[in-house]
Amino acid sequence: EVHLLESGGAPVQRGGSLRLSCGASGFTFSDYAMYWVRQTPDKGLEWVSVISASSSNEDYTDSVKGRFTISRDNFKNTVYLQMDDLRVEDTAIYYCAKSPDAVPGERFEYWGQGTLVTVYS
Amino acid sequence: QSVLTQPPSVSGAPGQRVTISCTGSSSNLGAGFDVHWYQQLPGKAPRLLIYDNIVRPSGVPDRFSGSKSGTSASLAITGLRAEDEADYFCQSYDTSLPAPWVFGGGTKLTVL
């Protein structure tokens, strides 16, 4: 059974940093691309970042480019999201999700339970 | 404003059939990209319910079905049950946007 478990969410002051982690089990982690998606009551679901299975490709939504960095450790079966220069509008529940392929696919096959990031001013 | 448009809410009595619409444009659904549906139970993470327009992942009851035509798609739920009360989101792909994975705003299903 696929299982994704996020951690690292916390309250943080504007301009601060956080690193989110997502531990994976139940599948061959190194064979699949992984995503981060966030959710707020106002904006709904929003794709944030993606990394290919081999880490050769990564991408970000415009609002986080230059501030967030996605990475993965295929030996630890973990994907990370380093979040710097946080803004109030980054406040959201952050989910990691699994792609159905080694490269970014069109859908999000499995989701973690989410971790809450709250940025205060 | 979400790229895909869904009704904010729908409702139905137990046993009834409800449908949830998802309207896109010529750069996503109309361009041939598939629609995917997710169910989010209260306080839980989204779960893939239908993918590639019509395919149910293993474990999803056949009471749930999807369809797509042109720039629109629909999720149908038959034999409505209390445990179906949740938020439902459609999602597709749009290469005209810098963030190509796009979502609908979600539809709250209330089982009366």
XYZ file of N, CA, C and O in Angstrom, chain B residues 8 25 33 80-82:
24
model
N -20.226 25.308 -6.947
C -19.745 25.273 -5.558
C -20.353 24.144 -4.738
O -19.706 23.614 -3.844
N -11.438 24.805 -21.090
C -11.301 25.637 -22.283
C -10.523 24.879 -23.360
O -10.134 23.731 -23.173
N -6.503 17.118 -23.352
C -5.961 16.645 -22.076
C -7.070 16.008 -21.246
O -8.218 16.454 -21.261
N -26.469 7.295 -4.092
C -25.804 8.187 -3.139
C -25.852 7.640 -1.718
O -26.898 7.152 -1.251
N -24.694 7.729 -1.032
C -24.597 7.259 0.339
C -24.060 8.376 1.223
O -23.376 9.286 0.742
N -24.347 8.287 2.499
C -23.922 9.328 3.447
C -22.413 9.528 3.401
O -21.925 10.660 3.514
